XYZ file of N, CA and C in Angstrom:
477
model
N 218.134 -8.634 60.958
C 217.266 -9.272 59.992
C 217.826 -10.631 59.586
N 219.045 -10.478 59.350
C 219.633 -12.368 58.965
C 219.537 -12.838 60.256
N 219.404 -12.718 61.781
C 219.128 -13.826 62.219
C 217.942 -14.005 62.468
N 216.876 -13.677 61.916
C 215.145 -13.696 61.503
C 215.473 -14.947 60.268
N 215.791 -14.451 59.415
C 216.240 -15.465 58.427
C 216.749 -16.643 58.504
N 217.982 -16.773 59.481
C 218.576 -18.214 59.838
C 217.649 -18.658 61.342
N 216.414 -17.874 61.689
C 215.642 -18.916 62.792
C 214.564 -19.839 61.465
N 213.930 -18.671 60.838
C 212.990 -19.372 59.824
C 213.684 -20.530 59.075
N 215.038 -20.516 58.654
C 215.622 -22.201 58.124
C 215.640 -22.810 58.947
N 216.215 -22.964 60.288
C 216.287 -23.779 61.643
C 214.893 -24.362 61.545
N 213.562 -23.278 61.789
C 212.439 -24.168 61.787
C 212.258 -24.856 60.589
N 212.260 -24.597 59.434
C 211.906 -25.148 58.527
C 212.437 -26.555 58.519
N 213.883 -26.093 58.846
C 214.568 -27.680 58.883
C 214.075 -28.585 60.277
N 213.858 -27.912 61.043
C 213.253 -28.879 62.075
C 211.549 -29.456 61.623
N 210.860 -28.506 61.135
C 209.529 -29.178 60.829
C 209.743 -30.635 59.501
N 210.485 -29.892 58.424
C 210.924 -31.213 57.525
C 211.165 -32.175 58.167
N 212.096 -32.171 59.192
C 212.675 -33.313 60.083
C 211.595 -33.971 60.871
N 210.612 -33.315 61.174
C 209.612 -34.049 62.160
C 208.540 -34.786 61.271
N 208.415 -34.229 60.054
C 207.624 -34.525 58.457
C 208.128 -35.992 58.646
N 209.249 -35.921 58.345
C 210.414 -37.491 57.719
C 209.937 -38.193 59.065
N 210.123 -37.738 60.127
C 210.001 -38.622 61.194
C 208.494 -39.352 61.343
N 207.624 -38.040 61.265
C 206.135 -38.892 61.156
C 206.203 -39.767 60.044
N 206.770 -39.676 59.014
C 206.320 -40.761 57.727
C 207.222 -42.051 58.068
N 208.242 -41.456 58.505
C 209.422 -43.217 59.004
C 208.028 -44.045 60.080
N 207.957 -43.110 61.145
C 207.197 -43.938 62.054
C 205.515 -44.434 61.315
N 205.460 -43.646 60.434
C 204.277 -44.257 59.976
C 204.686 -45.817 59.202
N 205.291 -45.969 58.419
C 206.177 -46.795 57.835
C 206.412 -47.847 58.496
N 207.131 -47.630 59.681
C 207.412 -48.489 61.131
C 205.432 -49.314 61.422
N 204.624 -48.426 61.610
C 203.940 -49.001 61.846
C 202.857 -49.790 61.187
N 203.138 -49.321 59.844
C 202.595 -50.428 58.221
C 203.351 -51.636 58.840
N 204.666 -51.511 58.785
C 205.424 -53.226 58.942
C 205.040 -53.980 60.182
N 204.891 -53.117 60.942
C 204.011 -53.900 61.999
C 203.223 -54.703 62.169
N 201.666 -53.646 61.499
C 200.853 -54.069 60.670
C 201.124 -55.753 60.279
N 201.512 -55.428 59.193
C 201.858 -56.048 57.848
C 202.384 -57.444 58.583
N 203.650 -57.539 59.211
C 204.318 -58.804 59.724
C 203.321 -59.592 60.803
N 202.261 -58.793 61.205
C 201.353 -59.402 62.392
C 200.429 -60.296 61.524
N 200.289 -60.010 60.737
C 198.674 -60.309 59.599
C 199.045 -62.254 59.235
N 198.233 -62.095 59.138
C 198.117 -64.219 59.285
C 198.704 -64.573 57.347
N 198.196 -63.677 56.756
C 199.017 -64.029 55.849
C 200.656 -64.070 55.449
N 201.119 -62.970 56.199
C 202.838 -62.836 56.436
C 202.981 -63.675 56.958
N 202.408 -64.245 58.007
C 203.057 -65.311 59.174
C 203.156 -66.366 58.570
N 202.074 -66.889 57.593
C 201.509 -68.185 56.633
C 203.056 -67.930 55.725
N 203.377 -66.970 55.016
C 204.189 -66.937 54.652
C 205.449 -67.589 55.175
N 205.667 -66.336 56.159
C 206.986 -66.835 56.603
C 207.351 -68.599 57.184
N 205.967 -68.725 58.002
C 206.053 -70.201 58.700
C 206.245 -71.592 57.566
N 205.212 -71.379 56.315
C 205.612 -72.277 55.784
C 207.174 -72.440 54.776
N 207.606 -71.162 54.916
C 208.909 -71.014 54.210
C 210.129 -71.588 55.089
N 209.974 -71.196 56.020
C 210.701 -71.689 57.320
C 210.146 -73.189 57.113
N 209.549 -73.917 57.314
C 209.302 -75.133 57.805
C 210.118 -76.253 56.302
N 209.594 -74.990 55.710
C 210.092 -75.877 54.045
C 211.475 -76.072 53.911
N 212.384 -75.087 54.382
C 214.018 -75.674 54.445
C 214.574 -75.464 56.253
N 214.108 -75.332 57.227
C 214.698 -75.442 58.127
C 215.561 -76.255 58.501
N 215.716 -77.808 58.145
C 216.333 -78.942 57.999
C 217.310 -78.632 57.340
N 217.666 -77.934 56.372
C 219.484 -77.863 55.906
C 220.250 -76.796 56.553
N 219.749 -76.123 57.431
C 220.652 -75.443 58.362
C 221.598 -76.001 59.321
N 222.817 -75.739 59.626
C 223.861 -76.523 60.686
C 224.309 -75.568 61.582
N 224.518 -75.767 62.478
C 225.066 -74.330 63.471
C 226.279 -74.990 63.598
N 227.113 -73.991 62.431
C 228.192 -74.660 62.063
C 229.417 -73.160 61.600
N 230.708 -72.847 61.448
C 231.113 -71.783 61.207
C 230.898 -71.484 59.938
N 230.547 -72.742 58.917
C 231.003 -73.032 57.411
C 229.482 -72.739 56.856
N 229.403 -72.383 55.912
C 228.024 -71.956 55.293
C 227.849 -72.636 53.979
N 226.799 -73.753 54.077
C 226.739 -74.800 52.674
C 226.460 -73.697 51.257
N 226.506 -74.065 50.438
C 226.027 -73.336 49.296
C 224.770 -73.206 49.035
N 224.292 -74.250 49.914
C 222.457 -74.908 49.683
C 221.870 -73.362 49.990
N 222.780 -72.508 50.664
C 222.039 -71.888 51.235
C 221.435 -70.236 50.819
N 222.217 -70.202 49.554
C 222.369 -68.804 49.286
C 221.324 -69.001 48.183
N 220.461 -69.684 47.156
C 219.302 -69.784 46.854
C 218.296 -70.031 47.656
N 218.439 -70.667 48.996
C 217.281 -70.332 49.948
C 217.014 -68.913 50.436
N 218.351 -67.901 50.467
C 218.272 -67.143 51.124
C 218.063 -65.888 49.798
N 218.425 -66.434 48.906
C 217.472 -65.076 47.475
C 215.653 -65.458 47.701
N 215.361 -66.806 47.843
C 213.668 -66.738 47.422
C 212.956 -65.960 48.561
N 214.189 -65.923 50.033
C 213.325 -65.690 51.030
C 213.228 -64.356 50.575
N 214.173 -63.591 50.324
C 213.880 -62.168 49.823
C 213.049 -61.914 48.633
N 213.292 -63.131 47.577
C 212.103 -62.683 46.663
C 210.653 -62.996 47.371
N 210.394 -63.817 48.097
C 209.082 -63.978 48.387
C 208.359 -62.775 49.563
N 209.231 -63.325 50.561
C 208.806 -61.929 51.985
C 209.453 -60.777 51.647
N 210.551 -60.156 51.303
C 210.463 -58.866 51.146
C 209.493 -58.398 49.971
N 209.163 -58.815 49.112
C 208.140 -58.708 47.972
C 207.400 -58.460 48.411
N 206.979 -59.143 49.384
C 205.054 -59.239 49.744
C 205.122 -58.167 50.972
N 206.462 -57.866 51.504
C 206.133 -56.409 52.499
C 206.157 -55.351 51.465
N 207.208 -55.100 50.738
C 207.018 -54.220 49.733
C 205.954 -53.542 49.164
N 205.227 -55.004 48.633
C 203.973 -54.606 47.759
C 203.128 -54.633 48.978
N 202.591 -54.701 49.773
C 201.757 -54.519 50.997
C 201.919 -53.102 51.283
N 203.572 -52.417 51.085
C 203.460 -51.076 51.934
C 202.974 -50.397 50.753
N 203.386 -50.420 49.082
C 203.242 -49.643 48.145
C 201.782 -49.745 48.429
N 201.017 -50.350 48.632
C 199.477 -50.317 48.411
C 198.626 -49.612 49.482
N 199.803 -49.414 50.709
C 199.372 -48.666 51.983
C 199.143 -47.397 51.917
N 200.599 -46.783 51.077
C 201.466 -45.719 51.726
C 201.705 -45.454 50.278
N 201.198 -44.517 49.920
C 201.150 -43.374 48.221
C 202.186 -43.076 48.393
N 202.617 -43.174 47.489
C 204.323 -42.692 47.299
C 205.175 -43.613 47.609
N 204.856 -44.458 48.272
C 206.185 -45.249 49.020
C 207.249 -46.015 48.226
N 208.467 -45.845 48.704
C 209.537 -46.196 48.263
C 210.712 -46.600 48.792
N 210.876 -48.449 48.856
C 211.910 -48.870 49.626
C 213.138 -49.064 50.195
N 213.877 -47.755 48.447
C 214.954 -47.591 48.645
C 215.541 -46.788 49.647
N 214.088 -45.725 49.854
C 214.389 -44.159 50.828
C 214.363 -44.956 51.669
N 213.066 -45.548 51.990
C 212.960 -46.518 53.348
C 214.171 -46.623 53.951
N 214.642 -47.542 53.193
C 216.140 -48.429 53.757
C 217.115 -47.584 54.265
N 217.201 -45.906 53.487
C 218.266 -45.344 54.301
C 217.418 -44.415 55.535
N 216.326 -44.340 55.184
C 215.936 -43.631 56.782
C 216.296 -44.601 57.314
N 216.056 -46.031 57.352
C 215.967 -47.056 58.384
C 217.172 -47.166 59.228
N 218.509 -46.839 58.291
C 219.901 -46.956 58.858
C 220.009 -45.512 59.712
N 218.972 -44.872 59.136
C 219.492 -42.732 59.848
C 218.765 -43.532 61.471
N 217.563 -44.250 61.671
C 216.748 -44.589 62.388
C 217.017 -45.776 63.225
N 217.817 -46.686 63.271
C 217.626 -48.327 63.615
C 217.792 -47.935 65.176
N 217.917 -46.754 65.718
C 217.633 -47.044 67.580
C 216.544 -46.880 67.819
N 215.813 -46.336 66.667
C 214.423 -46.023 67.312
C 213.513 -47.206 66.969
N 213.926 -47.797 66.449
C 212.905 -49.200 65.629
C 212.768 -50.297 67.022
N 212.159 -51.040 67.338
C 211.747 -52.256 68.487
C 212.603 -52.820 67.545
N 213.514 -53.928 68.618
C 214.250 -54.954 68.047
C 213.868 -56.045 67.323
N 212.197 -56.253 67.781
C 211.729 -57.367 66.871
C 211.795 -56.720 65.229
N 211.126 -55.669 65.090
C 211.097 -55.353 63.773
C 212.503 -55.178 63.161
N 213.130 -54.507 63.598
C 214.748 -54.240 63.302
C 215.089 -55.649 62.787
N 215.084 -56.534 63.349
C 215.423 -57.867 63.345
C 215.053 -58.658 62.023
N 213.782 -58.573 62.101
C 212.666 -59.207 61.098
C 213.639 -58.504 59.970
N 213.420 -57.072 59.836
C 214.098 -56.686 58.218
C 215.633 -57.050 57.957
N 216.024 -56.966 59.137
C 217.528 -57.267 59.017
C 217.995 -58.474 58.225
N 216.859 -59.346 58.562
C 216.739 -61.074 57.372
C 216.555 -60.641 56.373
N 216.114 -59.613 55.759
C 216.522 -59.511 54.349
C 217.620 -58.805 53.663
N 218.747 -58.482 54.394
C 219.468 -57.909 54.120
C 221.232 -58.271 54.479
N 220.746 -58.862 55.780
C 222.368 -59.390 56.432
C 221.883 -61.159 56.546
N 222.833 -61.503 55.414
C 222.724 -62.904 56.145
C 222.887 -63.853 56.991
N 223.752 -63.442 57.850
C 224.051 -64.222 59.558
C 222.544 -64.184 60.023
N 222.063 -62.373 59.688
C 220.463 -62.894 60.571
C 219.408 -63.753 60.159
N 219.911 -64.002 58.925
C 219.109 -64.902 58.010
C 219.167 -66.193 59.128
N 220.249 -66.134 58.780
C 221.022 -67.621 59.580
C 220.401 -68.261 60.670
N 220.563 -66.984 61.218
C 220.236 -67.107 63.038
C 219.052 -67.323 63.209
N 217.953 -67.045 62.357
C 216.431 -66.904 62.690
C 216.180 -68.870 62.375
N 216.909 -69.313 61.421
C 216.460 -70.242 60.553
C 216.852 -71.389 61.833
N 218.647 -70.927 62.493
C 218.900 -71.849 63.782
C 218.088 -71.829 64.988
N 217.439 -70.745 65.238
C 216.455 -70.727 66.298
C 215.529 -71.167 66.501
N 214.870 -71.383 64.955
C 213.464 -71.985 64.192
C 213.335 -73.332 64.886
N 214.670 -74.048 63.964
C 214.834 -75.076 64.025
C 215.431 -75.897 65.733
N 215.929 -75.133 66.629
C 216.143 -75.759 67.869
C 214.730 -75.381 68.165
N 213.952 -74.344 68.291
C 212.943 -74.531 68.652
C 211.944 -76.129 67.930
N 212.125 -76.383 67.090
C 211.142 -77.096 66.491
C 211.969 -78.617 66.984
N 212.787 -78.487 67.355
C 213.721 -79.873 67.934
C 213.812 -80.041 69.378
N 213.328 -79.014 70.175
C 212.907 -78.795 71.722
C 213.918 -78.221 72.253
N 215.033 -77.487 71.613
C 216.455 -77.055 72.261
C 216.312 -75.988 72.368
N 215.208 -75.074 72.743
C 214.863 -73.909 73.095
C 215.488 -73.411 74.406
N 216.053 -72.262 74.735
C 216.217 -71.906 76.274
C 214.932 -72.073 77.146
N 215.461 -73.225 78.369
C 214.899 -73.936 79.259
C 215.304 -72.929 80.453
N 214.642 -72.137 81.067
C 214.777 -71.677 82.284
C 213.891 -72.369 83.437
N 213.369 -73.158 83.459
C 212.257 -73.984 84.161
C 213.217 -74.512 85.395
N 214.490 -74.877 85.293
C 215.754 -75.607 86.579
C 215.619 -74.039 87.348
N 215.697 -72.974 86.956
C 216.338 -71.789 88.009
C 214.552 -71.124 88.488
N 214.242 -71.680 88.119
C 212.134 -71.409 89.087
C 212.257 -71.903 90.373
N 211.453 -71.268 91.131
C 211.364 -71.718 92.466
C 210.132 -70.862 92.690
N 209.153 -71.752 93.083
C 207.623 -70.925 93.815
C 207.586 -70.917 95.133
N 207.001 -70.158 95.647
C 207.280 -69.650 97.099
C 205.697 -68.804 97.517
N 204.906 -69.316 98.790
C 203.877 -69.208 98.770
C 203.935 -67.556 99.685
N 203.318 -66.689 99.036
C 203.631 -65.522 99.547
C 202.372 -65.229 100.777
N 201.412 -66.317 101.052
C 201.017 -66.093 102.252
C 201.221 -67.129 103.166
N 201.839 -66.398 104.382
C 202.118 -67.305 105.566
C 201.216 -67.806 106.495
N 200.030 -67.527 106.065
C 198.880 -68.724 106.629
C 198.620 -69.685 106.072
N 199.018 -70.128 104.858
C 198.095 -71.048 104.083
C 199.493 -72.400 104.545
N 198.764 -73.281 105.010
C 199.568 -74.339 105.578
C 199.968 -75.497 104.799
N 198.990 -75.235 103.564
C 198.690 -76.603 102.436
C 200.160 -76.112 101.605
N 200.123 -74.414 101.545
C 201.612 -74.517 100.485
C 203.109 -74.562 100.850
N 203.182 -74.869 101.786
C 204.589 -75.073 102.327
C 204.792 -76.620 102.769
């Protein structure tokens, strides 16, 4: 009879576990949602565009930078926040955050990434240096290692 008893906790604890898992992945896919939507992007793009210029890809970190890097959290994590509370009854960002750490292999790296700017600031960093070589044309150029090659050997015009 007790091991009738310790299968019924096993399941129980496995169905809870699959509970948490559907609501993480539901969660996962609000932010999805949410970061795709033209208003997040409006967000983020004009926030980015507004200080991208005092970033240095540099070892030393100005001071300029640690009030840029509170509004970004007051502004975009705010507006995911209040986007998910209005989604998702009950929701709550603190649980969030530690499923997210029980969870971060299962998350796509873009999203992983995206939240990670509100929390670690190197990624802060890094998004703001990428922004900005992109917006200066210093983007990775793979265009030198291309080579086209006409995959039919009748056509006489492409060779």
């Amino acid at each position: 009879m007790a091991g009738m008893i310790d299968m019924d906790e096993e399941q129980f604890v496995v169905s809870s576990s699959s509970a948490t898992d559907m609501e993480f992945d539901a969660v996962i896919g609000c932010i999805e949602d949410i970061i795709m939507e033209e208003n997040f992007q409006q967000l983020q793009q004009s926030f980015m565009e507004k200080h991208y210029l005092e970033f240095d890809d540099s070892e030393e970190n100005k001071l300029s930078y640690t009030p840029i890097f509170t509004e970004y959290v007051d502004v975009l994590e705010k507006h995911l926040e209040h986007q998910l509370v209005e989604r998702i009854q009950g929701f709550n960002m603190n649980a969030f955050i530690e499923l997210l750490m029980q969870h971060k292999d299962e998350v796509s790296g873009d999203i992983y990434d995206m939240l990670l700017t509100f929390t670690d600031f190197m990624a802060f960093k890094e998004m703001f240096l990428e922004y900005k070589a992109a917006k200066e044309g210093r983007g990775l150029d793979l265009s030198q290692g291309l080579v086209v090659t006409s995959l039919n050997p009748r056509c006489s015009k492409c060779n």
